[in-house]
mmCIF file of C-alpha atoms in Angstrom:
data_model
loop_
_atom_site.group_PDB
_atom_site.id
_atom_site.type_symbol
_atom_site.label_atom_id
_atom_site.label_comp_id
_atom_site.label_asym_id
_atom_site.label_seq_id
_atom_site.Cartn_x
_atom_site.Cartn_y
_atom_site.Cartn_z
ATOM 1 C CA MET V 28 20.923 -12.370 5.512
ATOM 2 C CA PRO V 29 19.661 -10.294 2.616
ATOM 3 C CA ILE V 30 17.751 -7.028 3.254
ATOM 4 C CA PRO V 31 14.070 -7.324 2.343
ATOM 5 C CA GLN V 32 13.139 -5.023 -0.456
ATOM 6 C CA LEU V 33 9.923 -3.351 -1.385
ATOM 7 C CA ASN V 34 9.214 -1.235 -4.363
ATOM 8 C CA VAL V 35 6.182 1.141 -4.531
ATOM 9 C CA TYR V 36 4.747 2.376 -7.818
ATOM 10 C CA ARG V 37 2.088 5.072 -7.741
ATOM 11 C CA HIS V 38 -0.236 6.093 -10.623
ATOM 12 C CA ASP V 39 -2.698 8.993 -9.925
ATOM 13 C CA ARG V 40 -5.893 9.691 -11.934
ATOM 14 C CA GLY V 41 -7.660 12.645 -10.476
ATOM 15 C CA SER V 42 -8.542 12.061 -6.844
ATOM 16 C CA ARG V 43 -7.809 8.286 -7.157
ATOM 17 C CA ALA V 44 -4.395 6.525 -6.797
ATOM 18 C CA LEU V 45 -3.200 3.026 -7.611
ATOM 19 C CA LEU V 46 -0.337 1.861 -5.517
ATOM 20 C CA THR V 47 1.335 -1.274 -6.732
ATOM 21 C CA LEU V 48 3.641 -2.943 -4.105
ATOM 22 C CA ALA V 49 6.270 -5.399 -5.119
ATOM 23 C CA GLY V 50 8.360 -7.413 -2.674
ATOM 24 C CA GLU V 51 8.079 -8.133 1.071
ATOM 25 C CA ILE V 52 6.041 -6.166 3.570
ATOM 26 C CA ASP V 53 7.382 -6.533 7.041
ATOM 27 C CA LEU V 54 8.704 -4.491 9.979
ATOM 28 C CA ASP V 55 11.646 -3.285 7.973
ATOM 29 C CA THR V 56 9.510 -2.109 4.898
ATOM 30 C CA VAL V 57 6.234 -1.096 6.464
ATOM 31 C CA PRO V 58 7.424 2.512 7.099
ATOM 32 C CA LEU V 59 7.547 2.898 3.195
ATOM 33 C CA VAL V 60 4.042 1.408 2.956
ATOM 34 C CA ARG V 61 2.693 3.793 5.516
ATOM 35 C CA GLU V 62 4.504 6.841 4.078
ATOM 36 C CA SER V 63 3.252 6.009 0.566
ATOM 37 C CA LEU V 64 -0.353 5.668 1.746
ATOM 38 C CA GLU V 65 -0.144 8.874 3.842
ATOM 39 C CA GLU V 66 1.335 10.882 0.959
ATOM 40 C CA CYS V 67 -1.665 9.965 -1.153
ATOM 41 C CA LEU V 68 -4.098 11.269 1.429
ATOM 42 C CA HIS V 69 -2.092 14.463 2.142
ATOM 43 C CA GLY V 70 -1.988 15.073 -1.643
ATOM 44 C CA GLY V 71 -5.701 15.161 -2.103
ATOM 45 C CA ILE V 72 -6.295 11.500 -3.079
ATOM 46 C CA ARG V 73 -9.556 10.195 -1.809
ATOM 47 C CA THR V 74 -9.550 6.665 -3.130
ATOM 48 C CA ILE V 75 -6.630 4.452 -2.878
ATOM 49 C CA ASP V 76 -6.398 1.121 -4.694
ATOM 50 C CA VAL V 77 -3.519 -1.166 -3.587
ATOM 51 C CA ASP V 78 -2.306 -3.917 -5.913
ATOM 52 C CA LEU V 79 -0.653 -6.548 -3.901
ATOM 53 C CA THR V 80 -0.173 -9.004 -6.800
ATOM 54 C CA PRO V 81 3.664 -8.780 -6.795
ATOM 55 C CA VAL V 82 3.891 -8.974 -3.019
ATOM 56 C CA THR V 83 5.646 -12.120 -1.881
ATOM 57 C CA PHE V 84 5.227 -11.742 1.894
ATOM 58 C CA CYS V 85 3.126 -9.565 4.230
ATOM 59 C CA ASP V 86 3.180 -9.829 7.989
ATOM 60 C CA CYS V 87 0.852 -8.364 10.584
ATOM 61 C CA SER V 88 2.653 -4.956 10.459
ATOM 62 C CA GLY V 89 1.587 -4.675 6.804
ATOM 63 C CA LEU V 90 -1.934 -5.579 7.647
ATOM 64 C CA ASN V 91 -2.069 -3.012 10.378
ATOM 65 C CA ALA V 92 -0.803 -0.395 7.890
ATOM 66 C CA PHE V 93 -3.594 -1.190 5.460
ATOM 67 C CA LEU V 94 -6.169 -1.132 8.206
ATOM 68 C CA ARG V 95 -5.092 2.324 9.336
ATOM 69 C CA ALA V 96 -4.994 3.610 5.814
ATOM 70 C CA SER V 97 -8.513 2.296 5.224
ATOM 71 C CA GLN V 98 -9.707 4.134 8.396
ATOM 72 C CA LEU V 99 -7.995 7.342 7.174
ATOM 73 C CA THR V 100 -9.369 7.070 3.653
ATOM 74 C CA THR V 101 -12.926 6.420 4.837
ATOM 75 C CA ALA V 102 -12.611 9.466 7.234
ATOM 76 C CA ALA V 103 -11.590 11.501 4.225
ATOM 77 C CA GLY V 104 -14.619 10.476 2.313
ATOM 78 C CA GLY V 105 -13.387 7.757 0.047
ATOM 79 C CA PRO V 106 -13.076 3.986 -0.075
ATOM 80 C CA SER V 107 -9.878 1.852 -0.311
ATOM 81 C CA ASP V 108 -9.333 -1.483 -1.958
ATOM 82 C CA CYS V 109 -6.559 -4.117 -1.716
ATOM 83 C CA THR V 110 -6.493 -6.379 -4.723
ATOM 84 C CA THR V 111 -4.519 -9.387 -5.955
ATOM 85 C CA ARG V 112 -4.699 -11.626 -8.906
ATOM 86 C CA ARG V 113 -3.808 -15.289 -9.046
ATOM 87 C CA ARG V 114 -0.646 -16.133 -10.739
#
């Protein structure tokens, strides 16, 4: 069975970050999602936009990571958005 892969691309602009996730988000890859989101917050980012357009799969562990990041971002004084576009 192939190992699920996830790539994370981060672009910062001031106190705002855009994280683009590409691949599958599941129990094997969610630690990378959590780490990427937490690095933003610890680096002074107050608004995190997450582009899920290239994500091919996301299970409940991914959804929980996004909910937790939203709570932390709101507590730090900023909003968070998850976006996707139709293909």
